[in-house]
Every structure is written in structure tokens, then in C-alpha cells.
Amino acid sequence: MTLLKPTLMAALLSATALGLAATGASAKDLRIGLQSDADVLDPDQSRTFVGRIVYTSLCDKLVDITPDLEIIPQLATAWQLSEDGTTITMQLREGVVFHDGTPFNAEAVAANIERSKTLDESRRKSELASVSSTEVTGEYEIELHLAGPDATLMAQLADRAGMMISPTAAAAAGADFGLNPVCSGPYSFSERVAQDKIVLKRFPDYWNADAISFDSVTFLPIPDTTVRLANLQSGDIDMLERLAATDLAQAKGDATITVAEAVSLGYQGITFNVGNGAKGDNPWGNDKRLRQAFSYAVDRDALNQVVFEGAAAAGNQPFPPTSPWYDAAFPVPQRDVAKAKELLAEAGYPDGLELEIQVPNTTVPLQLMQVVQAMAAEAGINVKIVSKEFATLLADQSAGDYTASQIGWSGRVDPDGNIHGFVTTGAGLNDAKFSNAEVDAALNAARVASTTAERKASYDAASAILNDELPLVYLYHETWIWALNSKIKGFTAYPDGMIRLEGVTWSE
């Protein structure tokens, strides 16, 4: 060990003190506890909710949303839709640079959209399917030419499909871009240790730098909700996302903690493998009556009370019952064990059968599935729980290496984002490999409908089929709950569950 001479040490301490005095709160490293680790940090390839939380600090989008779900400017400052609904003209923010110094302009937007649509590994293809071409009409102006009207596109551009990455870095890295992502957000990528941490450093050339107060942000995956809260109370982290409802009273009773809540846009449920590879050829994937039996065996209201102490909402569709897009013709089913047994017998399993369900290795999903397991057993369904790290679960689900999977979706501003990608033929998030021509037609029609009533009718048509086929059995809609050190000021809760750090400060 090398010892510093007193004079040198004093000089270093003095310099450090001057640096802290000069930067104030910006010298603070904000430590955020995540429920799980993110998957690949490439907006075109990724799919995890926690990954989107990281992106909110790393990658700016063309547009963003308000807490009231209005679309607002971010990298695009204005946009106009042509009368026929087939051209969107965007004006872009000037003076923006990516973290590697590459300028942001219309050419960069065109390159991003081209990559999202053509990269073999891209999961954004269906989200941008309506964009037939782009035309650069000025250094900071671009036209998006659509194959037809698309009521969903602006909402897609408020998410990963609209995240802008450096064309220079993307061209050099190809599919390995996620190992060293380069965007234009308030923080740049510094380092990542899988299952341990993701570190971002403040980007000094950020276009909105005055709104950013922290020197760095460290994201720490901590799957156990109790451990996450204990780390917050001990000061090892400054903030956590998805506080367990069972810990809400404890957090609210702690004067050092502030709690923020917002009703989510998404859902949680069970995805069944109905055609994804060899494992899709199984009784549960081949016979909808078994999936119907499983749904009848579950008491959704009891789940809400037992696991979430009433903080969630029972559900059976991609949209919560309070949503204007919910199909009232198919209300949340009441538990009916006799009906479940009847369906099992009709399908040829009067003595019941086993169902293997993979589950994220985090506290709440495991608690949820243990309750579901007990409920299903009363109907003769022997649920075998297989716990997996979340990124592994997603990879196995995508590859078809599963029978059923407990997974959810954080939700999107436009209803299309909660359903189209999961149940249309060949869609990027359709890990069940469900395929139904009538569902495809209805959901594609909803994308181009000119009125809300027409869109609603299309979603209802799809809902009638999906509630019968049940490739996904929806269980509940959660409330996002954040807990943060009371020294953090200016945090705003958003229904999309993201952590936006503009205007957020640390007050000693």
C-alpha cells in the first residue's frame, strides 16, 4: 500500500473540496435499486422494463410524454401530419450531439429508423412497420412516409422505437452495440457488471444540461424487495423502483423516505407457449380448454388482496377495467373451480395434470405464483414453479424453451402497444407464437382507423377471440410505487414507470 505524504494529501483534499464546492449537488452519485438486471442495452434489441428505466437517462427519444400521457417534444421540437395521414414532417432540435461527438440531425434520424426496420435482431420492426421510407428535407427536418395512416406511431416514437443512437457507433458495432451503447441522453455509458451494476456518467454536452443535477447514476439490480427497502433505509441506495405493496406502510412510516405512486399502463399474466418450437407442442399449447381451466382456477380478486393488499386491480385483458379500451363484454371472470375441473375432463384430463411455469426470481412474482399454485391445485392443476433470473427467463421465452411464463408488460400510451406486438402473427414480442388471421386483421385495422370508435370496435373484435383462445391469461394491473431518500427533491411519478431525472435534485 502506498502512503501519501501529508502535504500531498492536504493538496488533494483541498482540490477535492474545491471541486465539490464548485459542483454542489452534481458531485452526487445517484444510486437506484432495480428489481432485476436489464437485458442488452440496445434500444432495437431490448425488451425489459428495467432496461427502459436505464434508457430514460441514457437515450433521448424523438418525443416524450407528460404525466397525463400527452405527447411532447424531446429531440423533435414540432411535427405535422399531412391531410391524408401518410406523411409526418418533423422539425428536429439543433445543437444536439451524441456521446461520441456525432451530430444529431435528420440524417441520424433516418439511419436510426432504417436500423430499427432492418437489423436482423431488431424487435422494433412491427412498431415501425407503417414507415415505408424517410426523406431528409433539411439538416434538421425529416419526413416519415407511411404506407397508410398509423394512429400508433407517435406513441411508438415516445418509446424505444424513437430512441436515437449514434449512427457512427451503430455502424461500427452492429449487433454488439449494446456492449457499449452511445446515445444522446443526459448520461453516457460508463461500465456494466452483469447482475451487479450499470454506471452512467453525466454528459457535459447534453442539450438540456442545466436540468441535470447528478454527476453519475448507478443502477443496482436487487431482486428481493425487502433487501431493496433495507438498502434504502441504510443509505446504500438513494431510490428504488417497485416497492412491494406489503412494504408500503413501513416506507410511509419512515421520515427519511418519500413514497411516490402512479397507476401503471400495463399488466401481469401468464404467457402460454402455443407454437414456439418443439416445446409449443404440449397439452397446454394445443388445447385452449386447458388454458381456460387454468383461468377459471384463479381468483384474481383474492390475488390482489393477498399479494398486493388491494393496491393492484384484477384484470383479464391488456387494458385495466378502468380503461376506455377495456371490452366490457368480457368482465373479469369469477373463480369457478367446478368449471375448471369440467374443462380439464373435457380435454381428457379428469385427474388433472402438471403445468410448468417459469417465474422471475424476484419477491413479488414468486409470492404471486405460490398463491396461484395453491389455487390451481384445488382444480387438479399441479403448477411446477421454475424460478429464473429475469433476463434468462426472457431469453428462454423468446427461444421457445418454456411451457408457460409468468411475465407482464409495463404498458404503453397507445393501446396498440399493449396488444399488437404480443398476439399478431410474427410480431416481435409474440413469444407464444400465437397466430390467428382474424386477430391480425382486427389489430391491423385498429392501427389505421381514423376514429376512436372504429379502433375500439377492432380491439373488441380481437378481444372476443383472445378471451376464448387465451394465449395470455391476464391476472392483474399493478400500481408503480417508488421509494426514495427524502433528500431527493423534484421527482415526478409517471404512469409508464420511468424515472426521469430532469429537475431532480439532492438537498442536504
Coordinates of C-alpha atoms in Angstrom, one line a residue:
M1 CA 0.0 0.0 0.0
T2 CA 1.4 3.4 -1.0
L3 CA 1.0 6.2 1.6
L4 CA 0.6 9.8 0.6
K5 CA 2.8 12.4 2.1
P6 CA 0.9 14.9 4.4
T7 CA 1.5 17.8 2.1
L8 CA 0.3 15.9 -1.0
M9 CA -2.7 14.5 0.9
A10 CA -3.6 18.0 2.0
A11 CA -3.4 19.3 -1.5
L12 CA -5.6 16.6 -2.8
L13 CA -8.2 17.1 -0.1
S14 CA -8.2 20.8 -0.8
A15 CA -8.7 20.2 -4.5
T16 CA -11.5 17.8 -3.8
A17 CA -13.2 20.3 -1.5
L18 CA -12.9 23.0 -4.2
G19 CA -14.4 20.6 -6.7
L20 CA -17.3 19.8 -4.5
A21 CA -17.9 23.4 -3.7
A22 CA -17.9 24.2 -7.4
T23 CA -20.3 21.4 -8.4
G24 CA -22.5 21.2 -5.4
A25 CA -25.2 18.5 -5.8
S26 CA -23.8 17.5 -9.2
A27 CA -21.0 15.6 -7.4
K28 CA -23.6 13.2 -6.0
D29 CA -23.8 9.7 -7.4
L30 CA -27.5 8.7 -7.5
R31 CA -27.9 5.0 -6.7
I32 CA -31.1 3.4 -7.9
G33 CA -32.2 -0.1 -6.9
L34 CA -33.9 -2.0 -9.7
Q35 CA -36.0 -5.1 -9.3
S36 CA -33.9 -7.0 -11.9
D37 CA -31.0 -6.6 -14.3
A38 CA -31.5 -5.1 -17.7
D39 CA -31.1 -7.1 -20.8
V40 CA -29.0 -5.9 -23.8
L41 CA -28.6 -2.1 -23.8
D42 CA -29.6 -1.7 -27.4
P43 CA -33.0 0.0 -28.0
D44 CA -33.6 -2.1 -31.1
Q45 CA -33.0 -5.4 -29.4
S46 CA -34.0 -5.0 -25.8
R47 CA -37.3 -5.7 -24.1
T48 CA -37.0 -5.4 -20.3
F49 CA -38.8 -2.8 -18.2
V50 CA -35.7 -2.0 -16.2
G51 CA -33.8 -1.5 -19.4
R52 CA -36.3 1.2 -20.3
I53 CA -35.6 2.8 -16.9
V54 CA -31.9 2.9 -17.8
Y55 CA -32.6 4.3 -21.2
T56 CA -34.5 7.2 -19.7
S57 CA -31.2 8.5 -18.5
L58 CA -29.1 7.2 -21.4
C59 CA -31.1 7.7 -24.6
D60 CA -33.3 10.6 -25.6
K61 CA -36.2 9.9 -27.9
L62 CA -37.8 11.9 -30.7
V63 CA -40.8 12.7 -28.4
D64 CA -41.7 12.1 -24.8
I65 CA -44.9 12.1 -22.6
T66 CA -46.3 14.1 -19.8
P67 CA -47.6 12.5 -16.6
D68 CA -51.0 13.0 -18.2
L69 CA -49.8 10.9 -21.3
E70 CA -49.7 13.8 -23.7
I71 CA -47.0 13.5 -26.4
I72 CA -44.5 16.4 -26.1
P73 CA -41.2 17.3 -27.9
Q74 CA -37.8 15.9 -27.0
L75 CA -35.4 15.6 -29.9
A76 CA -38.2 16.5 -32.3
T77 CA -39.4 20.0 -31.5
A78 CA -42.5 20.0 -33.7
W79 CA -44.3 17.8 -36.2
Q80 CA -47.1 18.0 -38.7
L81 CA -49.3 15.2 -40.1
S82 CA -50.5 15.5 -43.8
E83 CA -54.2 15.6 -44.5
D84 CA -54.2 12.1 -45.9
G85 CA -52.4 10.8 -42.7
T86 CA -49.5 9.3 -44.7
T87 CA -46.6 11.8 -44.1
I88 CA -45.2 13.2 -40.8
T89 CA -42.9 16.1 -41.1
M90 CA -40.6 16.6 -38.1
Q91 CA -38.5 19.6 -37.1
L92 CA -35.5 18.5 -35.0
R93 CA -33.7 20.0 -32.2
E94 CA -30.5 21.8 -33.2
G95 CA -27.2 21.7 -31.2
V96 CA -27.6 18.1 -30.0
V97 CA -24.6 15.7 -30.2
F98 CA -24.3 12.0 -29.4
H99 CA -22.0 10.9 -26.6
D100 CA -19.3 10.1 -29.2
G101 CA -19.5 13.6 -30.7
T102 CA -21.5 12.6 -33.7
P103 CA -24.0 15.4 -34.5
F104 CA -27.7 14.7 -34.2
N105 CA -29.6 15.7 -37.3
A106 CA -32.1 14.4 -39.9
E107 CA -29.6 12.0 -41.4
A108 CA -29.1 10.5 -37.9
V109 CA -32.9 10.0 -37.6
A110 CA -33.1 8.4 -41.0
A111 CA -30.3 6.0 -40.1
N112 CA -31.9 5.1 -36.8
I113 CA -35.2 4.2 -38.4
E114 CA -33.5 2.2 -41.1
R115 CA -31.6 0.2 -38.5
S116 CA -34.8 -0.4 -36.4
K117 CA -36.5 -1.7 -39.5
T118 CA -33.7 -3.8 -41.0
L119 CA -31.4 -5.1 -38.2
D120 CA -31.9 -8.8 -38.1
E121 CA -32.1 -8.7 -34.3
S122 CA -34.4 -5.7 -34.1
R123 CA -37.6 -6.0 -32.0
R124 CA -38.9 -2.7 -33.3
K125 CA -39.8 -3.8 -36.8
S126 CA -43.6 -4.2 -36.1
E127 CA -43.6 -0.9 -34.2
L128 CA -42.3 1.0 -37.3
A129 CA -43.9 -1.2 -39.9
S130 CA -46.1 1.7 -41.2
V131 CA -43.0 3.7 -42.1
S132 CA -42.3 2.9 -45.7
S133 CA -39.5 5.4 -46.2
T134 CA -37.8 8.6 -44.8
E135 CA -36.8 11.7 -46.7
V136 CA -34.3 14.2 -45.3
T137 CA -35.7 17.6 -46.3
G138 CA -33.2 19.7 -44.4
E139 CA -30.4 19.4 -41.9
Y140 CA -32.9 19.4 -39.1
E141 CA -36.1 18.3 -40.9
I142 CA -37.3 14.9 -42.0
E143 CA -40.4 13.4 -43.5
L144 CA -41.6 10.0 -42.5
H145 CA -43.6 8.5 -45.3
L146 CA -46.2 5.9 -44.2
A147 CA -47.7 3.1 -46.1
G148 CA -51.1 4.2 -44.6
P149 CA -52.4 6.1 -41.7
D150 CA -51.0 4.9 -38.4
A151 CA -52.7 6.1 -35.2
T152 CA -50.0 4.5 -33.0
L153 CA -46.8 5.8 -34.5
M154 CA -46.2 8.9 -32.3
A155 CA -46.7 6.8 -29.2
Q156 CA -44.1 4.3 -30.5
L157 CA -41.7 7.2 -31.1
A158 CA -42.1 8.1 -27.4
D159 CA -40.5 4.8 -26.5
R160 CA -37.7 2.5 -27.8
A161 CA -38.6 2.9 -31.4
G162 CA -38.0 6.6 -31.0
M163 CA -34.7 6.4 -29.1
M164 CA -31.8 7.8 -31.0
I165 CA -28.4 6.1 -31.0
S166 CA -25.2 7.3 -32.6
P167 CA -25.2 6.2 -36.3
T168 CA -21.4 6.1 -36.1
A169 CA -21.3 3.8 -33.1
A170 CA -24.1 1.7 -34.5
A171 CA -22.4 1.1 -37.8
A172 CA -19.1 0.1 -36.1
A173 CA -20.7 -2.2 -33.6
G174 CA -23.5 -3.8 -35.5
A175 CA -25.5 -6.2 -33.3
D176 CA -22.9 -5.8 -30.5
F177 CA -23.9 -2.1 -30.0
G178 CA -25.4 -3.0 -26.6
L179 CA -22.0 -3.7 -25.1
N180 CA -21.1 0.0 -25.3
P181 CA -24.2 2.0 -26.1
V182 CA -23.8 5.5 -27.4
C183 CA -26.9 7.8 -27.3
S184 CA -27.6 11.5 -26.7
G185 CA -29.2 11.5 -23.3
P186 CA -28.2 13.3 -20.1
Y187 CA -25.9 10.5 -19.1
S188 CA -23.4 8.4 -21.1
F189 CA -22.5 4.8 -20.6
S190 CA -19.5 4.2 -18.3
E191 CA -19.5 0.5 -17.2
R192 CA -21.6 -2.6 -16.6
V193 CA -21.1 -5.6 -14.5
A194 CA -23.8 -8.2 -15.2
Q195 CA -26.1 -8.8 -12.2
D196 CA -24.2 -6.1 -10.2
K197 CA -24.4 -2.6 -11.6
I198 CA -24.8 -0.3 -14.6
V199 CA -23.0 3.0 -14.3
L200 CA -23.7 6.1 -16.3
K201 CA -21.7 9.4 -16.2
R202 CA -23.1 12.9 -16.6
F203 CA -22.7 14.1 -20.3
P204 CA -21.4 17.6 -20.2
D205 CA -22.6 18.4 -23.7
Y206 CA -26.2 17.5 -23.1
W207 CA -28.6 19.9 -24.7
N208 CA -30.6 20.3 -21.5
A209 CA -27.6 20.1 -19.1
D210 CA -29.0 22.7 -16.7
A211 CA -31.8 20.4 -15.7
I212 CA -29.4 17.6 -14.7
S213 CA -28.0 17.7 -11.1
F214 CA -26.2 14.4 -10.5
D215 CA -22.6 13.6 -11.5
S216 CA -23.4 9.9 -12.2
V217 CA -26.2 7.4 -11.9
T218 CA -25.6 3.8 -10.8
F219 CA -28.4 1.2 -11.3
L220 CA -28.2 -1.8 -9.0
P221 CA -30.3 -4.9 -9.6
I222 CA -31.6 -6.1 -6.2
P223 CA -34.3 -8.7 -6.8
D224 CA -35.5 -9.0 -3.2
T225 CA -38.0 -6.2 -2.3
T226 CA -37.2 -6.5 1.4
V227 CA -33.5 -6.2 0.7
R228 CA -34.1 -3.2 -1.6
L229 CA -36.0 -1.4 1.1
A230 CA -33.4 -2.2 3.7
N231 CA -30.7 -0.8 1.4
L232 CA -32.7 2.4 1.1
Q233 CA -33.1 2.7 4.8
S234 CA -29.4 2.1 5.4
G235 CA -28.4 4.6 2.8
D236 CA -26.8 2.1 0.5
I237 CA -29.1 3.2 -2.3
D238 CA -31.0 6.5 -2.7
M239 CA -34.1 5.3 -4.6
L240 CA -35.9 2.1 -5.5
E241 CA -38.5 1.2 -8.1
R242 CA -41.4 -1.1 -7.4
L243 CA -41.7 -1.1 -3.7
A244 CA -43.8 -4.1 -2.6
A245 CA -47.3 -3.2 -1.6
T246 CA -46.7 -5.2 1.7
D247 CA -43.8 -2.7 2.5
L248 CA -45.8 0.4 1.7
A249 CA -46.9 1.1 5.3
Q250 CA -43.3 0.6 6.6
A251 CA -41.9 3.0 4.0
K252 CA -44.5 5.7 4.6
G253 CA -43.8 5.5 8.4
D254 CA -40.1 6.3 7.8
A255 CA -39.4 10.0 7.9
T256 CA -36.3 9.5 5.8
I257 CA -38.2 8.1 2.9
T258 CA -40.6 9.7 0.4
V259 CA -43.1 7.5 -1.5
A260 CA -44.5 8.2 -4.9
E261 CA -47.2 6.2 -6.8
A262 CA -48.8 6.1 -10.2
V263 CA -51.3 3.6 -11.7
S264 CA -49.5 1.6 -14.4
L265 CA -50.5 1.3 -18.1
G266 CA -49.6 -2.4 -18.2
Y267 CA -50.5 -5.8 -16.9
Q268 CA -49.1 -9.0 -15.5
G269 CA -50.2 -12.5 -16.5
I270 CA -49.2 -15.9 -17.8
T271 CA -48.0 -16.4 -21.4
F272 CA -48.5 -19.9 -22.8
N273 CA -46.3 -21.5 -25.5
V274 CA -48.8 -22.4 -28.2
G275 CA -46.4 -22.7 -31.1
N276 CA -42.9 -21.6 -30.3
G277 CA -40.7 -24.5 -31.3
A278 CA -40.9 -28.1 -30.1
K279 CA -42.0 -27.1 -26.6
G280 CA -45.1 -25.5 -28.0
D281 CA -46.3 -29.0 -28.9
N282 CA -47.7 -29.7 -25.4
P283 CA -51.2 -30.2 -24.0
W284 CA -51.3 -26.6 -22.7
G285 CA -50.3 -25.2 -26.0
N286 CA -52.5 -27.4 -28.1
D287 CA -55.8 -27.2 -26.2
K288 CA -57.4 -23.9 -25.3
R289 CA -59.7 -25.7 -22.8
L290 CA -56.8 -26.3 -20.5
R291 CA -55.9 -22.7 -20.6
Q292 CA -59.5 -21.8 -19.9
A293 CA -59.5 -24.2 -17.0
F294 CA -56.4 -22.5 -15.6
S295 CA -58.0 -19.1 -15.8
Y296 CA -61.1 -20.3 -14.0
A297 CA -59.0 -21.8 -11.2
V298 CA -57.5 -18.4 -10.3
D299 CA -59.3 -16.0 -8.0
R300 CA -58.0 -12.6 -9.3
D301 CA -59.6 -10.5 -6.6
A302 CA -58.0 -12.7 -3.9
L303 CA -54.6 -12.4 -5.6
N304 CA -54.9 -8.6 -5.3
Q305 CA -55.8 -8.8 -1.6
V306 CA -53.3 -11.5 -0.6
V307 CA -50.3 -10.4 -2.6
F308 CA -50.9 -6.7 -3.1
E309 CA -53.1 -5.7 -0.1
G310 CA -55.6 -4.2 -2.5
A311 CA -53.1 -2.0 -4.3
A312 CA -53.4 -3.7 -7.7
A313 CA -56.5 -4.2 -9.9
A314 CA -57.8 -7.6 -11.1
G315 CA -57.6 -8.0 -14.8
N316 CA -58.3 -10.3 -17.8
Q317 CA -57.4 -8.1 -20.7
P318 CA -54.4 -6.0 -21.9
F319 CA -56.2 -2.9 -20.6
P320 CA -57.4 -2.4 -17.0
P321 CA -61.2 -2.4 -16.4
T322 CA -61.0 1.4 -15.9
S323 CA -59.5 1.9 -19.4
P324 CA -61.8 3.2 -22.2
W325 CA -60.3 0.4 -24.3
Y326 CA -61.5 -2.4 -22.0
D327 CA -64.1 -4.7 -23.5
A328 CA -67.0 -4.8 -21.0
A329 CA -68.5 -7.8 -22.9
F330 CA -65.8 -9.9 -21.2
P331 CA -65.7 -8.9 -17.5
V332 CA -63.0 -10.2 -15.1
P333 CA -64.1 -13.9 -14.6
Q334 CA -65.0 -15.1 -11.2
R335 CA -63.2 -18.1 -9.9
D336 CA -65.0 -21.3 -10.7
V337 CA -63.2 -24.5 -9.6
A338 CA -66.0 -26.8 -10.8
K339 CA -65.9 -25.2 -14.3
A340 CA -62.1 -25.7 -14.3
K341 CA -62.5 -29.4 -13.5
E342 CA -65.1 -29.8 -16.1
L343 CA -62.9 -28.3 -18.8
L344 CA -60.0 -30.5 -17.7
A345 CA -62.2 -33.6 -18.0
E346 CA -63.4 -32.5 -21.4
A347 CA -59.8 -32.2 -22.6
G348 CA -59.1 -35.7 -21.4
Y349 CA -57.5 -35.0 -18.0
P350 CA -60.1 -35.8 -15.4
D351 CA -57.4 -36.5 -12.8
G352 CA -55.6 -33.2 -13.6
L353 CA -52.1 -32.6 -15.0
E354 CA -48.9 -30.7 -14.4
L355 CA -48.2 -27.2 -15.7
E356 CA -44.6 -25.9 -15.5
I357 CA -44.4 -22.1 -15.2
Q358 CA -41.2 -20.1 -15.3
V359 CA -41.1 -17.2 -12.9
P360 CA -38.7 -14.3 -12.4
N361 CA -36.6 -14.8 -9.3
T362 CA -37.9 -11.7 -7.6
T363 CA -40.0 -11.5 -4.5
V364 CA -43.4 -10.4 -5.8
P365 CA -43.7 -12.8 -8.8
L366 CA -42.7 -15.7 -6.6
Q367 CA -45.3 -14.8 -4.0
L368 CA -47.9 -14.4 -6.7
M369 CA -47.2 -17.8 -8.2
Q370 CA -47.2 -19.5 -4.9
V371 CA -50.7 -18.3 -4.3
V372 CA -51.7 -19.2 -7.9
Q373 CA -50.1 -22.7 -7.3
A374 CA -52.3 -23.3 -4.3
M375 CA -55.4 -22.1 -6.2
A376 CA -54.7 -24.2 -9.3
A377 CA -54.1 -27.3 -7.1
E378 CA -57.7 -27.2 -6.0
A379 CA -58.8 -27.7 -9.6
G380 CA -56.3 -30.5 -10.2
I381 CA -53.6 -28.5 -11.9
N382 CA -50.2 -29.2 -10.4
V383 CA -48.2 -26.0 -11.0
K384 CA -44.5 -26.5 -11.0
I385 CA -42.7 -23.2 -10.4
V386 CA -39.3 -22.7 -12.1
S387 CA -37.5 -19.6 -10.8
K388 CA -35.2 -17.8 -13.2
E389 CA -33.2 -14.6 -13.4
F390 CA -35.3 -12.2 -15.5
A391 CA -33.0 -11.8 -18.5
T392 CA -32.6 -15.6 -18.6
L393 CA -36.4 -16.0 -18.5
L394 CA -36.8 -13.6 -21.4
A395 CA -34.2 -15.4 -23.4
D396 CA -35.8 -18.8 -22.8
Q397 CA -39.2 -17.4 -23.6
S398 CA -38.0 -15.9 -26.9
A399 CA -36.3 -19.1 -27.8
G400 CA -39.4 -21.2 -27.0
D401 CA -37.8 -23.0 -24.2
Y402 CA -40.8 -22.9 -21.9
T403 CA -44.4 -24.2 -21.4
A404 CA -45.8 -21.2 -19.6
S405 CA -44.2 -18.0 -18.3
Q406 CA -45.2 -15.5 -15.6
I407 CA -44.5 -12.2 -17.3
G408 CA -46.0 -8.8 -17.7
W409 CA -45.8 -5.6 -19.7
S410 CA -45.2 -2.2 -18.3
G411 CA -47.7 -0.6 -20.7
R412 CA -47.8 1.9 -23.4
V413 CA -49.6 5.2 -24.0
D414 CA -51.4 3.9 -27.1
P415 CA -53.5 0.7 -26.7
D416 CA -51.7 -0.8 -29.7
G417 CA -48.5 -1.1 -27.6
N418 CA -50.2 -3.4 -25.1
I419 CA -51.5 -5.9 -27.6
H420 CA -50.4 -5.9 -31.2
G421 CA -46.8 -7.0 -30.7
F422 CA -47.8 -9.9 -28.5
V423 CA -50.6 -11.7 -30.4
T424 CA -50.2 -10.8 -34.1
T425 CA -48.6 -13.3 -36.4
G426 CA -44.8 -12.9 -36.4
A427 CA -44.7 -9.9 -34.1
G428 CA -41.5 -9.2 -32.3
L429 CA -42.9 -9.9 -28.8
N430 CA -45.2 -12.8 -29.7
D431 CA -43.2 -15.4 -27.8
A432 CA -46.3 -17.6 -27.6
K433 CA -46.2 -17.7 -31.4
F434 CA -50.0 -17.3 -31.4
S435 CA -51.4 -16.9 -34.9
N436 CA -55.0 -16.1 -35.8
A437 CA -55.9 -14.3 -39.1
E438 CA -59.0 -12.6 -37.6
V439 CA -57.0 -11.2 -34.7
D440 CA -54.3 -10.0 -37.2
A441 CA -56.9 -8.3 -39.3
A442 CA -58.7 -6.6 -36.4
L443 CA -55.5 -5.3 -34.7
N444 CA -54.0 -4.1 -38.1
A445 CA -57.3 -2.3 -38.8
A446 CA -57.1 -0.6 -35.4
R447 CA -53.8 0.9 -36.4
V448 CA -55.2 2.7 -39.4
A449 CA -58.7 3.6 -38.2
S450 CA -59.5 7.3 -38.3
T451 CA -61.7 7.4 -35.2
T452 CA -61.5 6.2 -31.7
A453 CA -64.9 4.4 -32.1
E454 CA -63.5 2.4 -35.1
R455 CA -60.4 1.5 -33.2
K456 CA -62.4 0.4 -30.2
A457 CA -64.6 -1.9 -32.4
S458 CA -61.4 -3.5 -33.8
Y459 CA -60.0 -4.1 -30.3
D460 CA -63.3 -5.6 -29.2
A461 CA -63.3 -8.0 -32.1
A462 CA -59.8 -9.2 -31.2
S463 CA -60.8 -9.4 -27.6
A464 CA -63.6 -11.9 -28.3
I465 CA -61.2 -14.3 -29.9
L466 CA -58.4 -13.8 -27.4
N467 CA -60.7 -14.3 -24.4
D468 CA -61.6 -17.7 -25.9
E469 CA -58.1 -18.8 -27.1
L470 CA -56.2 -17.4 -24.1
P471 CA -52.6 -17.5 -25.3
L472 CA -52.1 -15.0 -22.5
V473 CA -54.0 -15.3 -19.2
Y474 CA -54.1 -11.8 -17.7
L475 CA -54.1 -11.6 -13.9
Y476 CA -53.8 -8.1 -12.6
H477 CA -52.7 -4.5 -13.3
E478 CA -50.2 -3.0 -10.8
T479 CA -49.5 0.3 -9.3
W480 CA -46.0 1.6 -9.6
I481 CA -44.6 2.5 -6.2
W482 CA -41.2 4.3 -5.8
A483 CA -39.5 4.9 -2.5
L484 CA -36.7 7.5 -2.3
N485 CA -34.5 9.2 0.2
S486 CA -36.3 12.3 1.4
K487 CA -33.3 14.4 0.4
I488 CA -34.3 13.8 -3.2
K489 CA -36.5 16.7 -4.5
G490 CA -38.4 17.2 -7.7
F491 CA -39.2 13.6 -8.6
T492 CA -42.4 13.1 -10.6
A493 CA -44.2 9.8 -10.8
Y494 CA -45.2 8.8 -14.4
P495 CA -47.7 6.1 -15.4
D496 CA -45.1 4.5 -17.6
G497 CA -43.0 3.7 -14.6
M498 CA -39.9 5.5 -15.9
I499 CA -37.5 7.5 -13.7
R500 CA -37.0 10.9 -15.3
L501 CA -34.1 12.9 -13.7
E502 CA -34.6 16.3 -15.3
G503 CA -35.2 18.7 -12.5
V504 CA -34.5 16.1 -9.8
T505 CA -32.0 17.4 -7.1
W506 CA -30.4 16.3 -3.8
S507 CA -30.9 18.6 -0.9
E508 CA -28.7 18.1 2.2

